[in-house]
Structure formats: structure tokens, C-alpha cells
Short mmCIF file of C-alpha atoms in Angstrom, two decimals:
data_model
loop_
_atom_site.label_atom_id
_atom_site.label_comp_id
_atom_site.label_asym_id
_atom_site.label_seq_id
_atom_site.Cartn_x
_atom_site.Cartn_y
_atom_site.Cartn_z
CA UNK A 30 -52.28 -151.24 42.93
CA UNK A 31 -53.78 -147.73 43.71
CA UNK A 32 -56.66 -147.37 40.50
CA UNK A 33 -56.38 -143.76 38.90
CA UNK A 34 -58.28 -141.29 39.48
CA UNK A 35 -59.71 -139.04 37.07
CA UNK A 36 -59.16 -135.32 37.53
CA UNK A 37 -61.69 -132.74 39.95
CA UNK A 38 -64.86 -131.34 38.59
CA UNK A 39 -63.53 -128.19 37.95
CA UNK A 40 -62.64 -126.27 34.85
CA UNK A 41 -59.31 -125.83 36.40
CA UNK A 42 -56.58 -127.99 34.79
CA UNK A 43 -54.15 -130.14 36.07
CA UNK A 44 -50.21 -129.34 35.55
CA UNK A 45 -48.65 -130.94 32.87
CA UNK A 46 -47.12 -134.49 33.00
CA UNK A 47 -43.23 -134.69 32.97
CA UNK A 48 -43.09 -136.63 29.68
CA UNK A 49 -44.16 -134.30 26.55
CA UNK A 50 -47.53 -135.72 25.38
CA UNK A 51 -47.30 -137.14 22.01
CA UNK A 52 -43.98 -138.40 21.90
CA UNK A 53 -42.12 -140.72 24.38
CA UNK A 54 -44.98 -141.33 26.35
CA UNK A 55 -46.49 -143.20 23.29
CA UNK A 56 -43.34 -144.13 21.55
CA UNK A 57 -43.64 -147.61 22.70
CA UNK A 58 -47.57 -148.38 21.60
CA UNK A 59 -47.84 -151.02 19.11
CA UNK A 60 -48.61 -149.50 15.89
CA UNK A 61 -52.50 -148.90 15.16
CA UNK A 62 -54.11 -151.83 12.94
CA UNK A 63 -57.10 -150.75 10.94
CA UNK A 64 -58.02 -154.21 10.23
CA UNK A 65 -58.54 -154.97 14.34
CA UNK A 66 -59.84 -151.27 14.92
CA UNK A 67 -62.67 -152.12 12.21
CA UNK A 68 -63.44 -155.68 13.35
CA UNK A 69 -65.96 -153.82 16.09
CA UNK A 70 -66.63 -150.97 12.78
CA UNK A 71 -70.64 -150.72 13.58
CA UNK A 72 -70.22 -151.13 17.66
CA UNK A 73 -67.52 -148.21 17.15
CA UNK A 74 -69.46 -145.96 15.26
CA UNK A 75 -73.02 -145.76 16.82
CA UNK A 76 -71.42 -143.26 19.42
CA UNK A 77 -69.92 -141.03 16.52
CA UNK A 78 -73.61 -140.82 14.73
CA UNK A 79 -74.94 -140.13 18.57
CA UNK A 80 -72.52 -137.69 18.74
CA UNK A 81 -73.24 -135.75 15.44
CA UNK A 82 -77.25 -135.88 16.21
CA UNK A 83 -76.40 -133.18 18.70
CA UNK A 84 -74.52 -130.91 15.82
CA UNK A 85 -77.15 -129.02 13.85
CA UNK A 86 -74.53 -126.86 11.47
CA UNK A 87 -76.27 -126.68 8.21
CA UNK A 88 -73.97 -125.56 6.07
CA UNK A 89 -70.30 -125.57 6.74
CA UNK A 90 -67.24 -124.82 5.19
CA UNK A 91 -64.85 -126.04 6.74
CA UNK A 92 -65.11 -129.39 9.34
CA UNK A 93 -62.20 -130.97 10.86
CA UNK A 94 -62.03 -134.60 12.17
CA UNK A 95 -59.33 -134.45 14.90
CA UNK A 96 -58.65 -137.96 15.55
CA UNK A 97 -60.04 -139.50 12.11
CA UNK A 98 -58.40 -142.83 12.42
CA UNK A 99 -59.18 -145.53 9.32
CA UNK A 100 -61.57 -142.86 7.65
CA UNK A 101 -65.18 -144.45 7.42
CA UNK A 102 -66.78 -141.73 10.17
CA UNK A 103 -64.50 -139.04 8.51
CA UNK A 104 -65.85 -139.64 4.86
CA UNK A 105 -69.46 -139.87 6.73
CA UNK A 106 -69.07 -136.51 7.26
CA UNK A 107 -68.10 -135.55 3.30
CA UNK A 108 -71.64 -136.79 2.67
CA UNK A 109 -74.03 -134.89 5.10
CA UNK A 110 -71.74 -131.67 4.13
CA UNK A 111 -70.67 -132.18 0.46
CA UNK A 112 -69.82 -128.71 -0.47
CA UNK A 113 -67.53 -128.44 2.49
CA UNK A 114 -64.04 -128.53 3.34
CA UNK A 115 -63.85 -131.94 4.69
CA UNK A 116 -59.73 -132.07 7.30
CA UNK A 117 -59.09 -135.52 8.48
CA UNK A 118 -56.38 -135.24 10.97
CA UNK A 119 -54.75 -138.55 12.45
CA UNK A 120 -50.80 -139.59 14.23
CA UNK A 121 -51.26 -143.09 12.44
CA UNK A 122 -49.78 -143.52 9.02
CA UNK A 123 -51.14 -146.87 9.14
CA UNK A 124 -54.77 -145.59 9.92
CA UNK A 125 -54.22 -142.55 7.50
CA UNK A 126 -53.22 -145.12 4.53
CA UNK A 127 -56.64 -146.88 4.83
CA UNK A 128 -58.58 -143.64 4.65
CA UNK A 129 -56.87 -142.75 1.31
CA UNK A 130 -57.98 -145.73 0.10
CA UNK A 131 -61.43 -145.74 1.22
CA UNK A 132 -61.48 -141.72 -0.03
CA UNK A 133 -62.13 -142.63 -3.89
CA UNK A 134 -63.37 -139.52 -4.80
CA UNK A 135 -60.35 -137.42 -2.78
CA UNK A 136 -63.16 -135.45 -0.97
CA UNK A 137 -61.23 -135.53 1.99
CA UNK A 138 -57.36 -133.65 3.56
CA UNK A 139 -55.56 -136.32 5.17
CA UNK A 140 -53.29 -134.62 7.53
CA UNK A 141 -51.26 -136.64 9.52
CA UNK A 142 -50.32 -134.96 12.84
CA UNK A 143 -50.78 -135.53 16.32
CA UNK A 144 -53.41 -133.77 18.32
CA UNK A 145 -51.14 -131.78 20.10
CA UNK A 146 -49.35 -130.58 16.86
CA UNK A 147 -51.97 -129.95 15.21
CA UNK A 148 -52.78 -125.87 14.39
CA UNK A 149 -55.50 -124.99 13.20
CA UNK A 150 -54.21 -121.93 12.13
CA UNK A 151 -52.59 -123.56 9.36
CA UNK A 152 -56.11 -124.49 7.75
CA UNK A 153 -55.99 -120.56 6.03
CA UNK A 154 -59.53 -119.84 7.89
CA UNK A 155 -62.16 -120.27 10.67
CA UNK A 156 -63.24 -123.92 11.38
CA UNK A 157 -66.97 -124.14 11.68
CA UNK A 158 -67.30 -127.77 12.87
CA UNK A 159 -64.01 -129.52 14.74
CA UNK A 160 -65.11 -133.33 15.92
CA UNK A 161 -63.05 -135.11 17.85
CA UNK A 162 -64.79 -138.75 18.54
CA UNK A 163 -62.71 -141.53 20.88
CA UNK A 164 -59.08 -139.66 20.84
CA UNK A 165 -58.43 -137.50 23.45
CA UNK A 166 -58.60 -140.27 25.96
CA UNK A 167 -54.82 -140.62 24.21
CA UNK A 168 -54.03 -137.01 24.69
CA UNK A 169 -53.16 -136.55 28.55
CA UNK A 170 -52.78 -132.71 27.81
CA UNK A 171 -56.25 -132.36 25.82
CA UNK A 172 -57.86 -130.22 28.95
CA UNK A 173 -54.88 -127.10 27.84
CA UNK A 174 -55.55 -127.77 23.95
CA UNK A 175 -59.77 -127.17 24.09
CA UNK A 176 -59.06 -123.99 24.93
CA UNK A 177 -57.88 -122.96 22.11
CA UNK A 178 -59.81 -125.63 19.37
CA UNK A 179 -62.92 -123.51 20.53
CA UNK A 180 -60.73 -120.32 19.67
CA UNK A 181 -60.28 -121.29 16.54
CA UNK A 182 -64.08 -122.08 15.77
CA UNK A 183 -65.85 -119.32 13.43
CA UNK A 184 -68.84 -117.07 14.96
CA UNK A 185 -71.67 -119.98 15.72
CA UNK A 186 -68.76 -122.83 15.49
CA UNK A 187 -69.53 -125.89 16.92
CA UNK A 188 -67.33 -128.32 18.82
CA UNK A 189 -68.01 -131.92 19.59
CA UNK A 190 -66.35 -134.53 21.41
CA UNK A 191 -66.61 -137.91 22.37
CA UNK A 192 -64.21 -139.81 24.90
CA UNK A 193 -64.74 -143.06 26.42
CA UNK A 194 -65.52 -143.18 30.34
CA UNK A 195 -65.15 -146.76 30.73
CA UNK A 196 -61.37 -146.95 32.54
CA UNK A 197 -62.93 -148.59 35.45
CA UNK A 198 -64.79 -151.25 34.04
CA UNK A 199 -63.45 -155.05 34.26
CA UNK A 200 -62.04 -154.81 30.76
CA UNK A 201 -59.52 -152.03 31.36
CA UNK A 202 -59.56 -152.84 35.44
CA UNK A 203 -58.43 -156.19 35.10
CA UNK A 204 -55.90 -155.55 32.06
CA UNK A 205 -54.05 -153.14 34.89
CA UNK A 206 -53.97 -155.53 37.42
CA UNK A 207 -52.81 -158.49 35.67
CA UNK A 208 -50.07 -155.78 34.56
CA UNK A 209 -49.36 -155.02 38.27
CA UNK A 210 -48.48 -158.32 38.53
CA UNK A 211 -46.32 -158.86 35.94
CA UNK A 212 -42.31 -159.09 35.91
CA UNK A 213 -42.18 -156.03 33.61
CA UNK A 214 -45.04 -153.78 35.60
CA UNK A 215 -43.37 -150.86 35.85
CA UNK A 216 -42.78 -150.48 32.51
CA UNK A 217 -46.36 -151.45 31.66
CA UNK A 218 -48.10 -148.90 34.36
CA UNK A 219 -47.35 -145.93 32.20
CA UNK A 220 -49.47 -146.88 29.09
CA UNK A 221 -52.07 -147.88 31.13
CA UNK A 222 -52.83 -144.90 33.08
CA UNK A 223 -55.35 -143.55 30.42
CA UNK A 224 -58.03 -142.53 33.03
CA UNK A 225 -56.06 -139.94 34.41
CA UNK A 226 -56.21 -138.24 30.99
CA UNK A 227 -60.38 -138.19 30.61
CA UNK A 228 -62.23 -135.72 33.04
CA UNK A 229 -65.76 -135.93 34.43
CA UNK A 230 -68.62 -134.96 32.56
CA UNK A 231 -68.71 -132.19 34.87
CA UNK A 232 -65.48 -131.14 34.41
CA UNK A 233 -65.54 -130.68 30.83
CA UNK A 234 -69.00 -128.54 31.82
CA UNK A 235 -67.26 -126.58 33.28
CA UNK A 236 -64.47 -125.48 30.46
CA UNK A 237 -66.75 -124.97 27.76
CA UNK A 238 -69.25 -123.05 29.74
CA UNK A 239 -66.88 -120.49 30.36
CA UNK A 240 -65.91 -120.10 26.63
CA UNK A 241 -69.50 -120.71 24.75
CA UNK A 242 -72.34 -120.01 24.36
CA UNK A 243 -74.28 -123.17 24.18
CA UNK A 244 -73.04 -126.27 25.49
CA UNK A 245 -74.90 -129.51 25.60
CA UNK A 246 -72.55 -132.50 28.18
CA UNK A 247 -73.96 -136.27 28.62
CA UNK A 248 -73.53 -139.96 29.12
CA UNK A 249 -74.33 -142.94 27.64
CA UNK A 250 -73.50 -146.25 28.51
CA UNK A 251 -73.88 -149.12 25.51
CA UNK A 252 -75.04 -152.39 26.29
CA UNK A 253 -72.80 -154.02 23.07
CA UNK A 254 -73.58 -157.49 22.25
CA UNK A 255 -70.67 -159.45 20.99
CA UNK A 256 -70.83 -162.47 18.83
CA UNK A 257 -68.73 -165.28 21.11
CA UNK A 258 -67.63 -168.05 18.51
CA UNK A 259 -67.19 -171.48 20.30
CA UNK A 260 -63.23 -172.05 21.08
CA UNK A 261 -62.50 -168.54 19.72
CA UNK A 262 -60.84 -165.82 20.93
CA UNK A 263 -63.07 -163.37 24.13
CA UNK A 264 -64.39 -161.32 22.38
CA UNK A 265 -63.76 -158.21 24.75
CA UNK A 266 -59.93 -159.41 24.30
CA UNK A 267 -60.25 -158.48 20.23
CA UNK A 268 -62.19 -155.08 21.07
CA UNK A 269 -59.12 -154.12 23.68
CA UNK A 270 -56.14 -155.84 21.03
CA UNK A 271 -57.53 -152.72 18.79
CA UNK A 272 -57.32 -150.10 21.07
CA UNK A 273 -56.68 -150.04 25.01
CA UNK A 274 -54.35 -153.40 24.62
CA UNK A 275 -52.00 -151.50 22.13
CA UNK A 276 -49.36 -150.04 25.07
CA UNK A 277 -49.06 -153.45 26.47
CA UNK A 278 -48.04 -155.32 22.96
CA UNK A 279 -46.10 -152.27 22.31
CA UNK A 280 -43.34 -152.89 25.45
CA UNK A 281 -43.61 -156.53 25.80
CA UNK A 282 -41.82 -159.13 23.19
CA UNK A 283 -43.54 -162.17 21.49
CA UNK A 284 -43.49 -164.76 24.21
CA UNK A 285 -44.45 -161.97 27.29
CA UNK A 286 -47.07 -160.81 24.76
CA UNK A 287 -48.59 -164.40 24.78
CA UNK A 288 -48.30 -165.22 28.35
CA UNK A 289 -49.66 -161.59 29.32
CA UNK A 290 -52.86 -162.22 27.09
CA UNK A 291 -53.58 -165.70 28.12
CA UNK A 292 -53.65 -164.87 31.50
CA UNK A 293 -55.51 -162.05 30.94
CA UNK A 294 -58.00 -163.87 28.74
CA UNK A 295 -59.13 -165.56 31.85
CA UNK A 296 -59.96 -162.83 33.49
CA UNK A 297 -61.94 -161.71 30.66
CA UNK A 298 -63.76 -165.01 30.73
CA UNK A 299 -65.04 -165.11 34.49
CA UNK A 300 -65.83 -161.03 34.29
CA UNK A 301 -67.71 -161.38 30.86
CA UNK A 302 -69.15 -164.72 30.92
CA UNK A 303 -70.22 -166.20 27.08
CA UNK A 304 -74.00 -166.24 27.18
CA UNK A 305 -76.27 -168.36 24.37
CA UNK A 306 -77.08 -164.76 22.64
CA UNK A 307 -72.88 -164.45 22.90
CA UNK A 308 -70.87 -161.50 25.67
CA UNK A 309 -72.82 -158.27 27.07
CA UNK A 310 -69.99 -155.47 27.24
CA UNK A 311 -71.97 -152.31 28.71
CA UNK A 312 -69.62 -149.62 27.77
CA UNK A 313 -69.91 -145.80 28.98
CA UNK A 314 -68.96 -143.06 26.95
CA UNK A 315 -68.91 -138.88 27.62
CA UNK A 316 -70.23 -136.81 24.84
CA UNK A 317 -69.47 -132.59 25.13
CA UNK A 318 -71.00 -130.61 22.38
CA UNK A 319 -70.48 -126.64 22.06
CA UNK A 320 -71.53 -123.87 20.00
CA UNK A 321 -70.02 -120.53 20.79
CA UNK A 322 -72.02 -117.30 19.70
CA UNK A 323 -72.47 -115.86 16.30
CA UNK A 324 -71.68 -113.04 14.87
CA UNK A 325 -74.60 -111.35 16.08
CA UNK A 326 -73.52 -112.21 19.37
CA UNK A 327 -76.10 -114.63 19.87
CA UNK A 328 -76.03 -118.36 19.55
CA UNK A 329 -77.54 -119.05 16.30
CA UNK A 330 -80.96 -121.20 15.84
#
């Protein structure tokens, strides 16, 4: 099977896929569990605070959370900014139900849209911070949206992102080829393709520098220890049920669903052996903050 490729470090952007992003193409993911998401909760969320060390707004008015899933990192963000507009914007009614929940004090908008229908035009005003943290890796057109996310920023509006950069590690290499050879593989290729939807580091360089002012690009890669309990589940197989597994349990039934995971379990096993101190999973993520300039035409310090 020919790996994807991700796209040319260039700020120029690929053509659009034939499928329209945000509906048929991820009709047939298994719906979003917040109870598996959160099972990883503090592994998940180290790169969002990494992520928001790099945003120095002080006082905001109105920040947006594109991609807000169960709410915890959203609600984070209600309590370094208090007296600000606090948008939570996520395609999950699942995910979206446990944010409500966790939002006691109804500090926080739940919208529920998908990133490509989102407008942030509808929000009445300039947004002053717009995070987007692990979601556009599920938006295959997010290279044409940026464009205009950073239009909608105020004067000294910062924008911050966070994808994972991981698609050719053993964990998502070896869930494609035990889909290649499957019986059903053509119908599982499609959801699996993620890669070709996240860019180079350069590449995302590249956009922003040509539409702000101050723009701050890097990697990281996580060494995660998991806990491994003896005769339980991999645990790289639980991280991936939450999140990269989800089109494969989507198009398969009960009993494909079974035999797909066990033999892909095994794979797991031999790639991410179970250590005394439990599994190492390093895991690489790209990080893209911008700040376009105020309204002094300057970028604010």
C-alpha cells in the first residue's frame, strides 16, 4: 500500500477533494465517546497548555475554541480569561453534551457546528483569540479555511493551532496496513487517509507568514508513558479506539470490528512492547501560533 504523503512546503494549497469535507466523507465514523477520549485526559491535554504558553493575550473579549470536544481545555480557558466571551465550537453532540455538564456555571457558548460551517461572522464581533488544538487533522480542507479564521481575528488577534504529526508512526502505520489487508479495504482506505489532510510545519509557515505579523511554528514530540495492566487491553489500542480508530469501527459491523482489532492488537504488541515501567508511545505534534498586527499597525508587546 502506497503511505500518504503530506502536502509540499509551500503556502500554496492543494485542490479540493471530490467528497465535500464534513459530510459524507465522515458520515461513516463511529460516533465520538467522551468517556474513551478522556481515558488519556492528562496525556491529551499537556499539548493544549504547551500550546497556550505561546499565547500572551491579556485581556480578551472574545476567544473561540474551534474543535472544543468534551469541554475540560475549553472551560480552562473561562478561567485564565474570566471576563471574556468564552465560544466552544464542536460537530459532536455527544462531546458537546459532556461540556454542558461539566460547564456548571454556563460560562461557556456551546455551538455545535462543524469546522467548515462554522462563521465567525455570526459571533456579532472581532475574535481576539481562535484555538484550535487536535482538530484540523479531521478537516481535509482546513489549509482554504485559515485564511479566513485569521481574517476574522481583531487588530493584535492571535491564532493558535495544534495538529498531530504522528500519521507515520507504528500506531497509525500499522492500523492502515492491517486495513490494506482486509476483505473490506477499500472501504476502510478513505477514513484512514488523515495525513494527507496535516501539512508540514513549514507549510503552515508559510500561510501565516504571508497574512501576520508575528508567527511562532514548532514541534514537539511526547515521550507518553502508558500504564500496561497485565492481560489488559494495549494500551496504544485504547488511545487510537478514542480517536484515529473511530473510521474503522464506524464502516465495519460487530464481528469485522473484533477480528480487525485483534489482529491489529498484535501488531500493537510487537511495535510497542509492555516494559516493567508499562508502553513508551513517543508522539509528535505541530504547534502554529500567530498574531497579526494591531491597530497601530504594529504587532503589539
Amino acid at each position: 500500500m502506497t503511505e500518504p504523503t503530506t502536502p509540499p512546503a509551500t503556502a500554496e494549497v492543494a485542490p479540493e477533494r471530490a467528497v465535500a469535507p464534513g459530510t459524507a466523507a465522515r458520515t461513516a465514523d463511529a460516533s465520538w465517546d467522551p468517556r474513551q477520549y478522556a481515558v488519556f485526559a492528562g496525556h491529551r491535554g499537556r499539548p493544549f497548555a504547551d500550546l497556550l504558553a505561546r499565547v500572551d493575550t491579556r485581556s480578551p473579549r472574545l476567544v473561540v475554541d474551534l474543535g472544543c470536544g468534551p469541554g475540560e481545555l475549553t472551560l480552562g480557558l473561562a478561567q485564565r480569561w474570566p471576563e471574556a466571551r468564552i465560544v466552544g465550537v464542536d460537530s459532536s453532540p455527544e462531546m458537546l453534551e459532556r461540556a454542558r455538564v461539566l460547564d456548571t456555571d454556563g460560562h461557556v457558548e456551546w455551538v455545535e457546528a462543524t469546522a467548515e460551517q462554522w462563521d465567525a461572522a455570526q459571533l456579532g464581533g472581532p475574535t481576539d483569540v481562535l484555538v484550535t488544538n487536535a482538530t484540523l487533522q479531521w478537516v481535509p480542507s482546513h489549509l482554504r479555511l485559515i485564511p479566513a479564521w485569521l481574517a476574522s481575528l481583531s487588530p493584535g488577534g492571535t491564532f493558535a493551532m495544534q495538529v498531530p504529526a504522528n500519521f507515520d508512526a507504528p500506531s497509525h502505520r500499522l492500523m492502515r496496513e492491517v486495513a490494506a489487508r482486509h476483505p473490506r479495504a477499500d472501504d476502510l482506505r478513505p477514513g484512514l487517509d488523515r495525513a494527507q489532510a496535516v501539512a508540514r510545519p513549514e507549510t503552515y509557515a508559510a500561510l501565516l507568514l504571508d497574512r501576520a505579523a508575528d508567527v511562532d511554528v514548532w514541534q514537539t514530540t511526547y515521550q507518553h508513558v502508558l500504564t500496561a495492566e497485565a492481560g489488559g487491553p494495549h494500551p496504544v489500542l485504547e488511545w487510537v479506539r478514542g480517536t484515529g480508530l473511530r473510521p474503522v469501527l464506524g464502516v465495519l459491523d460487530a464481528d469485522e470490528r473484533d477480528a480487525f482489532v485483534a489482529d491489529y492488537a498484535r501488531e500493537l504488541e510487537t511495535a510497542y512492547p509492555r516494559r516493567s515501567f508499562g508502553v513508551l508511545f513517543p508522539f509528535t505534534r505541530t504547534f502554529a501560533v500567530a498574531r497579526t498586527r494591531g491597530p497601530s499597525g504594529v504587532v503589539d508587546g
